[in-house]
PDB file of C-alpha atoms in Angstrom:
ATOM      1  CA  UNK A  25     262.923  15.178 -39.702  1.00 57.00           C
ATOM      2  CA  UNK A  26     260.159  13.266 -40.649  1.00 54.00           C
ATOM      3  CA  UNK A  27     258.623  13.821 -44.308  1.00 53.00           C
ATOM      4  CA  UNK A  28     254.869  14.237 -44.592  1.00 55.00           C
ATOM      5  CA  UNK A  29     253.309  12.067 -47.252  1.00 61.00           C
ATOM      6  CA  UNK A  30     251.537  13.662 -50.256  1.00 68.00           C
ATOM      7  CA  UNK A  31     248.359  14.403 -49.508  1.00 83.00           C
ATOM      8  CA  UNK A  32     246.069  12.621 -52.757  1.00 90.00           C
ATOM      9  CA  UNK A  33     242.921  14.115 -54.395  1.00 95.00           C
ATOM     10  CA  UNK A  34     240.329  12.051 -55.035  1.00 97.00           C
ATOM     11  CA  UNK A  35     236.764  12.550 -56.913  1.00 97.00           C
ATOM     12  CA  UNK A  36     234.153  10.478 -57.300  1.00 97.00           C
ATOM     13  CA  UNK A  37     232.598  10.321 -60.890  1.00 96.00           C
ATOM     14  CA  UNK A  38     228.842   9.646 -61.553  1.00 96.00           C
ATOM     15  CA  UNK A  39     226.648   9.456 -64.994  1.00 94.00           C
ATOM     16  CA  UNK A  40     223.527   9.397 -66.502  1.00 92.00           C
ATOM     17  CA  UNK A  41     225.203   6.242 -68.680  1.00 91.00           C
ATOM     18  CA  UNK A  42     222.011   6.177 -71.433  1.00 86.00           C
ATOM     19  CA  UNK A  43     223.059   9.658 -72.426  1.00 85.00           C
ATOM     20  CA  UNK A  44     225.665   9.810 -75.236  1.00 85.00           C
ATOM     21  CA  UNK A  45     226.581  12.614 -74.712  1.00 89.00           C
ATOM     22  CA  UNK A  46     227.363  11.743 -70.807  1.00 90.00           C
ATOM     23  CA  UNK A  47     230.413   9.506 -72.596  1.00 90.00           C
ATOM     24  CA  UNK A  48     232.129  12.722 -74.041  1.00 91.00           C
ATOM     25  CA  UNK A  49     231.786  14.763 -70.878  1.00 93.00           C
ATOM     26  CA  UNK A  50     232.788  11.474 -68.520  1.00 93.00           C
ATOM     27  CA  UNK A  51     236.226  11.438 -70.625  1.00 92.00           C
ATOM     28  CA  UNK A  52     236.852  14.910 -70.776  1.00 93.00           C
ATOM     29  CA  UNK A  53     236.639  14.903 -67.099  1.00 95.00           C
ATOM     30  CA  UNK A  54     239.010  11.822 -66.304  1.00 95.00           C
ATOM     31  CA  UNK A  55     241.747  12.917 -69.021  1.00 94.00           C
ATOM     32  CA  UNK A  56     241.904  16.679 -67.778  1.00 95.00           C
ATOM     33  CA  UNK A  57     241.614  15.750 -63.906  1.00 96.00           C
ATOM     34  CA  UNK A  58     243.952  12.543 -64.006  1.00 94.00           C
ATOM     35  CA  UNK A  59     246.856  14.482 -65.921  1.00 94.00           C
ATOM     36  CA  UNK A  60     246.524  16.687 -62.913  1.00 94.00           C
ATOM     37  CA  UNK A  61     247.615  13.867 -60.998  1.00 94.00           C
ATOM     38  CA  UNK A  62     243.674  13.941 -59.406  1.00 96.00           C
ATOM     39  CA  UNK A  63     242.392   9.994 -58.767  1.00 96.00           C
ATOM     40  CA  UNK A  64     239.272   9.969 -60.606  1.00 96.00           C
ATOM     41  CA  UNK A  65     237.387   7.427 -59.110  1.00 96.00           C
ATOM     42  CA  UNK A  66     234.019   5.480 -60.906  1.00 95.00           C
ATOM     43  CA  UNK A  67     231.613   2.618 -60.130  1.00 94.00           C
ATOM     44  CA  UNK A  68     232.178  -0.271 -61.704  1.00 92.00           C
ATOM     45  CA  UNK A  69     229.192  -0.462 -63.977  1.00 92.00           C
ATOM     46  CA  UNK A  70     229.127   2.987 -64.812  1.00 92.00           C
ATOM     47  CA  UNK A  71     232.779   2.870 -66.067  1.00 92.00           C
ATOM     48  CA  UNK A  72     231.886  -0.143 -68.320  1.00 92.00           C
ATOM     49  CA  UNK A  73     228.872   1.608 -70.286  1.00 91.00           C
ATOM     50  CA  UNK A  74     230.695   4.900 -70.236  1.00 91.00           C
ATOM     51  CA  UNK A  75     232.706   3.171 -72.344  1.00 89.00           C
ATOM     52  CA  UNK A  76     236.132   4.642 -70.035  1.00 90.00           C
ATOM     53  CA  UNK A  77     239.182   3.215 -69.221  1.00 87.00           C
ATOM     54  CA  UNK A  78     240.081   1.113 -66.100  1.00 87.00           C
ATOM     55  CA  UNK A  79     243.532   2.077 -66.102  1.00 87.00           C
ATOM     56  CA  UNK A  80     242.365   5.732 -65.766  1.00 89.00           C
ATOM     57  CA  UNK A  81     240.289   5.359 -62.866  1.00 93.00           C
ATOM     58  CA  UNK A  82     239.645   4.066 -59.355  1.00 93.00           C
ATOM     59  CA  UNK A  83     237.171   1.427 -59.497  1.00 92.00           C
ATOM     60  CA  UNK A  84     234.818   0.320 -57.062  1.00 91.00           C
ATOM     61  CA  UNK A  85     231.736  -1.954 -57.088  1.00 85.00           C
ATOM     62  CA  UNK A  86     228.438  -0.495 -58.013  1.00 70.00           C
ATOM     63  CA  UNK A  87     226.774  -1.668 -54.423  1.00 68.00           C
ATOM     64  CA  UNK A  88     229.475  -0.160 -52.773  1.00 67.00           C
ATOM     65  CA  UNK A  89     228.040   2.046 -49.909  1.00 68.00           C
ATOM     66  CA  UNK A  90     231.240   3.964 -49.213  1.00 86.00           C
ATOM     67  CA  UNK A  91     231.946   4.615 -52.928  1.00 92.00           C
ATOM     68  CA  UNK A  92     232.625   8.481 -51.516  1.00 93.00           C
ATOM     69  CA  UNK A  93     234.994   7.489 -48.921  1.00 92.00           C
ATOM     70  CA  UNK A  94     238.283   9.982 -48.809  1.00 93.00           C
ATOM     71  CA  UNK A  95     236.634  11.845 -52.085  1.00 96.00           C
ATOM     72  CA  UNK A  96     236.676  15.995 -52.007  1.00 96.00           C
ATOM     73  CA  UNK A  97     233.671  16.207 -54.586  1.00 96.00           C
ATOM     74  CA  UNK A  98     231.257  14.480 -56.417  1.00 97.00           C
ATOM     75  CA  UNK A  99     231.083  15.195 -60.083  1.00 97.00           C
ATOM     76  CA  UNK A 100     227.959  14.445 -61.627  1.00 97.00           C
ATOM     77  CA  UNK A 101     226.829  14.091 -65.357  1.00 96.00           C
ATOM     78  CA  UNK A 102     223.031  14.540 -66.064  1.00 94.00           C
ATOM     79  CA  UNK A 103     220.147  16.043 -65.018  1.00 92.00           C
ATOM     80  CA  UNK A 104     218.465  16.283 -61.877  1.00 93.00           C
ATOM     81  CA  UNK A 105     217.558  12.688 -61.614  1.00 93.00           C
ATOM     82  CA  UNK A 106     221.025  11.620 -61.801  1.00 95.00           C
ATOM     83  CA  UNK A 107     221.743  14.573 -58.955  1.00 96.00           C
ATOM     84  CA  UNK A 108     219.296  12.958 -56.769  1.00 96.00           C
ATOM     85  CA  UNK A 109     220.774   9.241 -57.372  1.00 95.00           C
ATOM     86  CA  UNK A 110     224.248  10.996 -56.527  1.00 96.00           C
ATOM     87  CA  UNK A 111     222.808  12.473 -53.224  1.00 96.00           C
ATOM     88  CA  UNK A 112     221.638   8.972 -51.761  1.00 95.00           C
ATOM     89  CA  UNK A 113     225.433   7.579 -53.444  1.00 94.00           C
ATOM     90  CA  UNK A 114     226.894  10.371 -51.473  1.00 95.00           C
ATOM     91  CA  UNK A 115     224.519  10.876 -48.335  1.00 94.00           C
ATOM     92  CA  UNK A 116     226.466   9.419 -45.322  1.00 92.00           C
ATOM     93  CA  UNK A 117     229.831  10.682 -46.308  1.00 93.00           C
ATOM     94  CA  UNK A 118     228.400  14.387 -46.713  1.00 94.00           C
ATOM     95  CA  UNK A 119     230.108  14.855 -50.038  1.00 97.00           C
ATOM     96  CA  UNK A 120     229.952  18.179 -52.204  1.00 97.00           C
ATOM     97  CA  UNK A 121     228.088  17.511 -55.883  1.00 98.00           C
ATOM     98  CA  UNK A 122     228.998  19.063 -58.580  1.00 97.00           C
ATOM     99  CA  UNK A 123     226.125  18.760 -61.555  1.00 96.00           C
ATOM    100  CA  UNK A 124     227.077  18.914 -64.922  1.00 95.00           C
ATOM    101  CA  UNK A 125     223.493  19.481 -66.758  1.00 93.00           C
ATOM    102  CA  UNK A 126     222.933  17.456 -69.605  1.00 89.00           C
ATOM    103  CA  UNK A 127     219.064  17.177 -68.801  1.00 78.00           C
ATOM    104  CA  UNK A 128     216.191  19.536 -69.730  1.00 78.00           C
ATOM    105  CA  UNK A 129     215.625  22.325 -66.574  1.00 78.00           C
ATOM    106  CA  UNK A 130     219.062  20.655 -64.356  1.00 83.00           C
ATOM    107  CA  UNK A 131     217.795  22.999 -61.520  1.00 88.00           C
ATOM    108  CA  UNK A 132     220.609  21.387 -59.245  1.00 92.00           C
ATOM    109  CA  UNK A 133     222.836  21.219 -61.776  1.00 92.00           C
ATOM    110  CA  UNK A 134     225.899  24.236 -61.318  1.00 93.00           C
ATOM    111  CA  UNK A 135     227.962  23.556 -64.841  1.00 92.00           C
ATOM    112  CA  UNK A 136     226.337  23.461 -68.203  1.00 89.00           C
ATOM    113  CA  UNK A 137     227.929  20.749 -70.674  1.00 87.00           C
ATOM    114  CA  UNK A 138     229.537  24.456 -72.752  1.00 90.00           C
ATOM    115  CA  UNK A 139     231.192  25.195 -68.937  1.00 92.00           C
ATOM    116  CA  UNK A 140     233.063  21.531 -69.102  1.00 93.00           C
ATOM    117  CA  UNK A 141     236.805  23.331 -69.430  1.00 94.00           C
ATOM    118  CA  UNK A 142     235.976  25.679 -66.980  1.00 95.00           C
ATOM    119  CA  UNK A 143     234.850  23.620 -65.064  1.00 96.00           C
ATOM    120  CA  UNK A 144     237.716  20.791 -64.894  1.00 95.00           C
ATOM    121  CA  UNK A 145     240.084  24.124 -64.401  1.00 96.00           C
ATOM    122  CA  UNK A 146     238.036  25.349 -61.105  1.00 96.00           C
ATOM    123  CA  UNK A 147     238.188  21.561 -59.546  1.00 96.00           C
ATOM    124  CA  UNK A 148     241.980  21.129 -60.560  1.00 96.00           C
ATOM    125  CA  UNK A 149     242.741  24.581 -58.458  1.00 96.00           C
ATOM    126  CA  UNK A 150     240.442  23.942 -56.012  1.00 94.00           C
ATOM    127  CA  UNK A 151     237.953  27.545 -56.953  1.00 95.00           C
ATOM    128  CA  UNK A 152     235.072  26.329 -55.113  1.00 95.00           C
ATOM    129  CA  UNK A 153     233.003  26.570 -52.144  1.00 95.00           C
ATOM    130  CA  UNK A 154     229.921  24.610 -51.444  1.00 95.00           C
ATOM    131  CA  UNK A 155     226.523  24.922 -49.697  1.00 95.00           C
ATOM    132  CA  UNK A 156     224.545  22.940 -47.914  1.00 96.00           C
ATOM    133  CA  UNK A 157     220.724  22.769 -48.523  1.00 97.00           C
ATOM    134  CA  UNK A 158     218.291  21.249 -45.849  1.00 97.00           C
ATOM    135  CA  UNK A 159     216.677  17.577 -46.382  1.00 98.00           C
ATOM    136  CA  UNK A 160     214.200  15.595 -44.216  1.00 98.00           C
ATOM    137  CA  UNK A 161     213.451  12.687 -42.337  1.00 98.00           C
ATOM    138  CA  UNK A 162     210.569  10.899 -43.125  1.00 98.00           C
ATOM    139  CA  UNK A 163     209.393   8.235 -40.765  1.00 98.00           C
ATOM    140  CA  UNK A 164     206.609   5.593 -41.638  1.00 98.00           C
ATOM    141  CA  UNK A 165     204.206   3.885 -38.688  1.00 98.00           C
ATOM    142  CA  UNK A 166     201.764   1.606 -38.888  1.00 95.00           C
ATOM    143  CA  UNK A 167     199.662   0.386 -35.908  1.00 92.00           C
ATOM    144  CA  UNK A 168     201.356   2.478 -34.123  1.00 92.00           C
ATOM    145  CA  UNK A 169     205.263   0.800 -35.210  1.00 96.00           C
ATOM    146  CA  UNK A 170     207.862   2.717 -36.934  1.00 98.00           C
ATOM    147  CA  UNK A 171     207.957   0.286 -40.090  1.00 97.00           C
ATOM    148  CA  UNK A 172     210.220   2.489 -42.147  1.00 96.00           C
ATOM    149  CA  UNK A 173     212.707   4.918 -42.074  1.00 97.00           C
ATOM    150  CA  UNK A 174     214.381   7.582 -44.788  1.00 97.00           C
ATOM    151  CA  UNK A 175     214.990  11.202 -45.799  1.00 98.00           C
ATOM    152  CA  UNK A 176     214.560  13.085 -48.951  1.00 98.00           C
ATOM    153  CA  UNK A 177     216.415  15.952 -50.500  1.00 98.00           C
ATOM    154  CA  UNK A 178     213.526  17.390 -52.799  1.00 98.00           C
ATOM    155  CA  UNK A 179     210.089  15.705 -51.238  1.00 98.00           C
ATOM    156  CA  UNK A 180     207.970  12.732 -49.897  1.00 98.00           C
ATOM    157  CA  UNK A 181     204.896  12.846 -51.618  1.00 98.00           C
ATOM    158  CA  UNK A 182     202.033  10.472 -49.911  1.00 97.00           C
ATOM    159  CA  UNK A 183     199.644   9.875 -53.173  1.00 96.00           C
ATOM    160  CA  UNK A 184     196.850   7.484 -53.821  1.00 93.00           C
ATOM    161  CA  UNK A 185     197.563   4.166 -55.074  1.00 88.00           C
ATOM    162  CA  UNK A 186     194.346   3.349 -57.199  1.00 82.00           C
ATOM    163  CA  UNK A 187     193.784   5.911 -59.996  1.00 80.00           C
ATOM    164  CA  UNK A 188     190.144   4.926 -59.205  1.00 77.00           C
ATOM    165  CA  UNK A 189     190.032   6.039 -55.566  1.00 84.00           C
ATOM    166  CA  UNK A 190     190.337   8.939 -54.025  1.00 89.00           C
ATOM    167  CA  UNK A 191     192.685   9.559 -50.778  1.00 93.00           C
ATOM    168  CA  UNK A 192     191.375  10.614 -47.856  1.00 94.00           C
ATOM    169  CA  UNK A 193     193.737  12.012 -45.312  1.00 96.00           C
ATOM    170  CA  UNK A 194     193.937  14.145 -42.160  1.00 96.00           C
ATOM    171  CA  UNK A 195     197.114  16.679 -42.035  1.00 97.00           C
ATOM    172  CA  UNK A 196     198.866  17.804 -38.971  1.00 98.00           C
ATOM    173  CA  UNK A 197     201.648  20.705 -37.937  1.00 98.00           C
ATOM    174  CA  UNK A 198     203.578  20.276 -34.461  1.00 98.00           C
ATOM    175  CA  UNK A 199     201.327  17.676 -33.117  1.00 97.00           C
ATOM    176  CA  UNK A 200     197.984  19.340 -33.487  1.00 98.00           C
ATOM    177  CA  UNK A 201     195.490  18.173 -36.846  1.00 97.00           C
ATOM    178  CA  UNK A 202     194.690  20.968 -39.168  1.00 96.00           C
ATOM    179  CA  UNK A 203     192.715  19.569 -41.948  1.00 96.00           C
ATOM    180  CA  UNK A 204     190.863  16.282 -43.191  1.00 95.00           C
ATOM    181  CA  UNK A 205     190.497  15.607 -47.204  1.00 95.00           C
ATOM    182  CA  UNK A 206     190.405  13.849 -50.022  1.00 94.00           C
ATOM    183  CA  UNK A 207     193.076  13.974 -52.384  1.00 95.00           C
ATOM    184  CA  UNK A 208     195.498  12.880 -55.150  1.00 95.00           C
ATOM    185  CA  UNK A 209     198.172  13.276 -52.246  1.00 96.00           C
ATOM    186  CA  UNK A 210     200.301  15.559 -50.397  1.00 98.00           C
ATOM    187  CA  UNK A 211     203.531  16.727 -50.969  1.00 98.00           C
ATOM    188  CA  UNK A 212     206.256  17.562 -48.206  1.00 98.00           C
ATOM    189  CA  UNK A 213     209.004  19.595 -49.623  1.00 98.00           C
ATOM    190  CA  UNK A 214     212.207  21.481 -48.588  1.00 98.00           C
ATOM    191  CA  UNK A 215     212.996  24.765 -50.169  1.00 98.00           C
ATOM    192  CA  UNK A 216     215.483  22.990 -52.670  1.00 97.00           C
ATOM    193  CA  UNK A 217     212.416  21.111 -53.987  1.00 97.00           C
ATOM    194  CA  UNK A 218     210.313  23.692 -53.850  1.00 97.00           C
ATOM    195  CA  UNK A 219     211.215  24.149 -57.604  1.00 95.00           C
ATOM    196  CA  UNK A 220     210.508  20.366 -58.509  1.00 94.00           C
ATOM    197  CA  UNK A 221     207.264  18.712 -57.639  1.00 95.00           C
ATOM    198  CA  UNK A 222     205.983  21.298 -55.116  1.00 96.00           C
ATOM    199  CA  UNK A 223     206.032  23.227 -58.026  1.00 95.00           C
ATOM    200  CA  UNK A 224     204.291  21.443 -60.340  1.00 94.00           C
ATOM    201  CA  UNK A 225     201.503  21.007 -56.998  1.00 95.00           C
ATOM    202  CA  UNK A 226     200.939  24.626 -56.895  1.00 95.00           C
ATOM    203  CA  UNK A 227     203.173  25.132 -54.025  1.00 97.00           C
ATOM    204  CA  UNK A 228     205.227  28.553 -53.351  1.00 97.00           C
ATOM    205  CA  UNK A 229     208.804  28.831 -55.049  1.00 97.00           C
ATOM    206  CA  UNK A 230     211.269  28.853 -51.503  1.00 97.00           C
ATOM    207  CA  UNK A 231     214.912  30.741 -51.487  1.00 96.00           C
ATOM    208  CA  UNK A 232     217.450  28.303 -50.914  1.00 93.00           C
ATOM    209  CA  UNK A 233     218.935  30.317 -47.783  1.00 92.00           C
ATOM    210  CA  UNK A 234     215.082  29.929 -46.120  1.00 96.00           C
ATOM    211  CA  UNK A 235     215.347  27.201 -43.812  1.00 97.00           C
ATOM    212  CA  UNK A 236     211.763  26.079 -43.432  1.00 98.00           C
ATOM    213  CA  UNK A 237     209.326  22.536 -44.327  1.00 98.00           C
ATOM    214  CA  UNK A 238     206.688  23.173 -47.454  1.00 98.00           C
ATOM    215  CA  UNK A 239     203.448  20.875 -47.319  1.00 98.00           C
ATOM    216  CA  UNK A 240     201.192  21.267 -50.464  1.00 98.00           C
ATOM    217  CA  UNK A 241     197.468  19.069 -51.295  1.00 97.00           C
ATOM    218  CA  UNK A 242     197.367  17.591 -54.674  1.00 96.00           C
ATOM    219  CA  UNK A 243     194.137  18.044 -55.871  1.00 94.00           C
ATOM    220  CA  UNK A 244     192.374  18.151 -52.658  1.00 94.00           C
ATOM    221  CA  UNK A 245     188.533  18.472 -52.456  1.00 92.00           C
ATOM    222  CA  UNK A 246     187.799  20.914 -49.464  1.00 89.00           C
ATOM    223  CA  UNK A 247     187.706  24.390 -49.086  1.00 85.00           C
ATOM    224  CA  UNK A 248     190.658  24.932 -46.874  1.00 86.00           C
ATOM    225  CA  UNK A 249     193.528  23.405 -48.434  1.00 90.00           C
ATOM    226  CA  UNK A 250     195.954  25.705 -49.116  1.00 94.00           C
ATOM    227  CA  UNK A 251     200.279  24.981 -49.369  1.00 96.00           C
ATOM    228  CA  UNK A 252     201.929  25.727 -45.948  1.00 97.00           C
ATOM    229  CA  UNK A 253     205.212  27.413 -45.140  1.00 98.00           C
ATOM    230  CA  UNK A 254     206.384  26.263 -41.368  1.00 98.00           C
ATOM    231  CA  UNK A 255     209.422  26.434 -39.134  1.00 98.00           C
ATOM    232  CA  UNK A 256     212.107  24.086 -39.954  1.00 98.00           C
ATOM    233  CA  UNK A 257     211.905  23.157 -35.799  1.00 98.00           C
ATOM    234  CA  UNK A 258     208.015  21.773 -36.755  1.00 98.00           C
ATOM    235  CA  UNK A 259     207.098  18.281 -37.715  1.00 98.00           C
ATOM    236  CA  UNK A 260     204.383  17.505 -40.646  1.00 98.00           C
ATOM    237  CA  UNK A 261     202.307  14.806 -40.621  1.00 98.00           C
ATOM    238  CA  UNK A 262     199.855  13.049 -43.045  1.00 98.00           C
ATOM    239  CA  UNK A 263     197.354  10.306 -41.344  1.00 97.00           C
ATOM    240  CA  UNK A 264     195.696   8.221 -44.333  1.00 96.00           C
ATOM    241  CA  UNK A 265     192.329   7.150 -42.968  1.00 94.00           C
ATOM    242  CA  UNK A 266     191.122   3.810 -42.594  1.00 86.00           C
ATOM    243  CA  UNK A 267     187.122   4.086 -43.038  1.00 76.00           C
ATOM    244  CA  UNK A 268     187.811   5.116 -46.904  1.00 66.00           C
ATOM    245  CA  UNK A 269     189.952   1.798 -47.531  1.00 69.00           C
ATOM    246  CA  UNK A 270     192.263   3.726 -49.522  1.00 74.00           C
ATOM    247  CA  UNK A 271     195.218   2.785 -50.029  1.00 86.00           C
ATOM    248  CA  UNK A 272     198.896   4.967 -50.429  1.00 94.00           C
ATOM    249  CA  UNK A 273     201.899   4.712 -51.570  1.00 97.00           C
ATOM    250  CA  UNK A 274     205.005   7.129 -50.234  1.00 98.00           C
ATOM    251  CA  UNK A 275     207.826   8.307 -52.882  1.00 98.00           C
ATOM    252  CA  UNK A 276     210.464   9.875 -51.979  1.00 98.00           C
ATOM    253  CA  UNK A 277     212.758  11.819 -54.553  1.00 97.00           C
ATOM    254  CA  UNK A 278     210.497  10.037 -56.975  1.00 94.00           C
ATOM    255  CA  UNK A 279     213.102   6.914 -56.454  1.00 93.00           C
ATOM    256  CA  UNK A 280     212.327   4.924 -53.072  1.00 95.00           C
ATOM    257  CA  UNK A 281     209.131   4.018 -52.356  1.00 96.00           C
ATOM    258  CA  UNK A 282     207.074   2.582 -49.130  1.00 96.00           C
ATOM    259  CA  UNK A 283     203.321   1.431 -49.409  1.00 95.00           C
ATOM    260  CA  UNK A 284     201.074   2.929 -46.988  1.00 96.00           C
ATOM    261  CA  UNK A 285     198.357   0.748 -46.129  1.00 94.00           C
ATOM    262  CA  UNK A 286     194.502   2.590 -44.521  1.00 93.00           C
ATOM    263  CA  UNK A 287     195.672   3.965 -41.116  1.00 94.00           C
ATOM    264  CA  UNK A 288     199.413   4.356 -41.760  1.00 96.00           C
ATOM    265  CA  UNK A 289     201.108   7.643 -40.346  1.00 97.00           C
ATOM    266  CA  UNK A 290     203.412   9.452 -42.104  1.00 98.00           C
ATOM    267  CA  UNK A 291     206.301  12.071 -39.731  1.00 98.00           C
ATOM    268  CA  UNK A 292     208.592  14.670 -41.799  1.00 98.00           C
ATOM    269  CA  UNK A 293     210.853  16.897 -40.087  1.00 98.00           C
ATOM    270  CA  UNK A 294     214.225  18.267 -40.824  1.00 98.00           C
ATOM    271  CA  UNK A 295     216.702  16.141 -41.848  1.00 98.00           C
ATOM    272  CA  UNK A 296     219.611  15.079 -39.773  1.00 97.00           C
ATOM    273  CA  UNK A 297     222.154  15.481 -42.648  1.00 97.00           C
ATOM    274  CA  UNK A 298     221.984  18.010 -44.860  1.00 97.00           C
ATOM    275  CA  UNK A 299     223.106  17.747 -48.684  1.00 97.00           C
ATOM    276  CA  UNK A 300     226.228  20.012 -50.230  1.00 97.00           C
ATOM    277  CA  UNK A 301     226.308  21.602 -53.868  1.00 97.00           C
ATOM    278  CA  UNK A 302     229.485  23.008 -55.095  1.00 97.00           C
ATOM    279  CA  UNK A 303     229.281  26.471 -56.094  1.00 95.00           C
ATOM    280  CA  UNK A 304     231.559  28.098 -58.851  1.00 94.00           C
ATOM    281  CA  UNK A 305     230.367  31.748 -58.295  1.00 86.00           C
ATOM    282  CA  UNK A 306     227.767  33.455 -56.298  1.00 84.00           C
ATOM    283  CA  UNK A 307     225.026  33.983 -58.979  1.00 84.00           C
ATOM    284  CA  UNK A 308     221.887  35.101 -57.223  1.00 91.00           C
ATOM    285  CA  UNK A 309     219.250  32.300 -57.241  1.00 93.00           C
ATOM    286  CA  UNK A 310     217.229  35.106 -58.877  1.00 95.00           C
ATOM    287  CA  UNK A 311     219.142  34.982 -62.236  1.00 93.00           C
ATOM    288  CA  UNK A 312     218.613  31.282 -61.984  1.00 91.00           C
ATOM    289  CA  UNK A 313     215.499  30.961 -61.636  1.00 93.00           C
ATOM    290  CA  UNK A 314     215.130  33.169 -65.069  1.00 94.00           C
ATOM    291  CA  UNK A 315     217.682  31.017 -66.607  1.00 89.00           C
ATOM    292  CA  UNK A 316     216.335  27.779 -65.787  1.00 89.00           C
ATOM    293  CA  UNK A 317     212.619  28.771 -66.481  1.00 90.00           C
ATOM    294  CA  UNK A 318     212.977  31.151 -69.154  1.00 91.00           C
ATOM    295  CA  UNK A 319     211.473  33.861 -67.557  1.00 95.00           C
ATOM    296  CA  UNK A 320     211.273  37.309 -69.621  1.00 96.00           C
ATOM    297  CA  UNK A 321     212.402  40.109 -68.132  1.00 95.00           C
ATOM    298  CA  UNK A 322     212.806  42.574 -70.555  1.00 94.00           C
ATOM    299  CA  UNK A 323     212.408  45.811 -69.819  1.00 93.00           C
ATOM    300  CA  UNK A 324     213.788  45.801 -66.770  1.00 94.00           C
ATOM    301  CA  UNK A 325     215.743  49.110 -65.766  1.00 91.00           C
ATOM    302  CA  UNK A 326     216.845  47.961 -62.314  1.00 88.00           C
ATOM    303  CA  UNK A 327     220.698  48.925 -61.308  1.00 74.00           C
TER     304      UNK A 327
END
């Protein structure tokens, strides 16, 4: 009779390392899980400034692109920045995140740095379940060449490069144009960044559970440029025209960027991969949207 080998946990532990208070958490996190006999693993780097350790922890090299491999969850420390880094850390493997907020809104976050114990106690007996939120693929041609390729979990944003000068641009849904104008930019958003900078844009505040593709003008001069709601089946696209000599410039999360020189073409559709959040309890995205934003509902005399 053969015996079956223990079967290891493993996490994956990423920080916002210029936060002190990202330190405190960090620890908390790899004394609690590791005396649960949970391999806490870190990137190199991060484990240094954190200040943790090595003999606690699983340490791998900061350019490591498998640093998720065999790991149940991703538990991250910061705001929604340090989410976002975490989602490109943790993109090919599929891995769950788990935020810990220590930012300002931490609209992706789940745990608040007063849930920490809680928190460790729901990993170490596995009370979780996790979602998955839809991304997109963005694809950049120029001359008619794909030149780059990437995906998003918030947004790509196509804005103007000069302060000076305007952008002029022609949008199109499902193959067919819809609009020409000048702009600041235009913002392509799923509905988990429909609360970030499709927000900000003027664009409409999305459900999670909607699957569909957002596209919002920033500043646009015409009379017809209003933010979309589409399938998630269609395909946006945003044609910078050459006869202005404008120049772009394509962000992505607000981290990777692409310059878009007069003429380039840039494709969004739905992402091949989606992203997973860990979810502690089934709060209505309701209540936190009121958290998060501080909305007042008193007098409210619902059930």
């Amino acid at each position: 009779m053969s015996v079956q080998p223990a079967v290891v946990r493993r996490v994956l532990l990423l920080a916002h390392t210029g936060r002190e208070d990202a330190r405190d958490v960090a620890r908390a996190f790899v004394k609690a899980l590791s005396s649960h006999g949970i391999v806490v693993r870190a990137l190199a780097e991060e484990a240094a400034d954190l200040e943790l350790d090595p003999d606690d922890l699983e340490i791998v090299a900061g350019g490591d692109d498998d640093a998720a491999c065999d790991c149940e969850l991703a538990i991250v420390i910061g705001g929604d920045g340090t989410i976002l880094r975490a989602a490109e850390i943790t993109h090919e493997r599929g891995t769950p995140l788990l935020g810990v907020n220590l930012g300002h809104v931490g609209f992706l976050a789940e745990s608040e740095p007063e849930d920490v114990e809680s928190t460790i106690t729901a990993v170490v007996e596995g009370r979780y379940t996790s979602e998955e939120r839809l991304t997109i693929d963005v694809s950049v041609f120029t001359d008619g060449q794909l030149v780059t390729s990437t995906w998003a979990l918030n947004e790509a944003s196509v804005e103007k490069a000069a302060r000076e000068r305007m952008l002029e641009v022609v949008v199109e849904v499902d193959g067919r144009p819809l609009s020409r104008f000048g702009c600041d930019g235009v913002v392509c958003a799923t509905p988990t960044g429909s609360t970030a900078y499709n927000f900000s844009a003027g664009g409409p505040v999305v459900w999670p559970g909607v699957e569909a593709l957002l596209m919002v003008p920033i500043s646009a001069h015409a009379l017809f440029a209003r933010p979309l709601v589409v399938a998630p089946s269609s395909t946006l696209a945003v044609e910078v025209l050459t006869r202005t000599g404008g120049s772009g410039v394509l962000w992505c999360d607000g981290r990777r960027t692409v310059d878009l020189p007069p003429g380039a073409r840039i494709e969004v559709r739905r992402g091949e991969r989606p992203v997973r959040f860990v979810r502690l309890h089934a709060a209505p995205f309701t209540d936190r949207l009121v958290a998060k934003f501080g909305l007042p509902v008193q007098g409210w005399r619902g059930a």
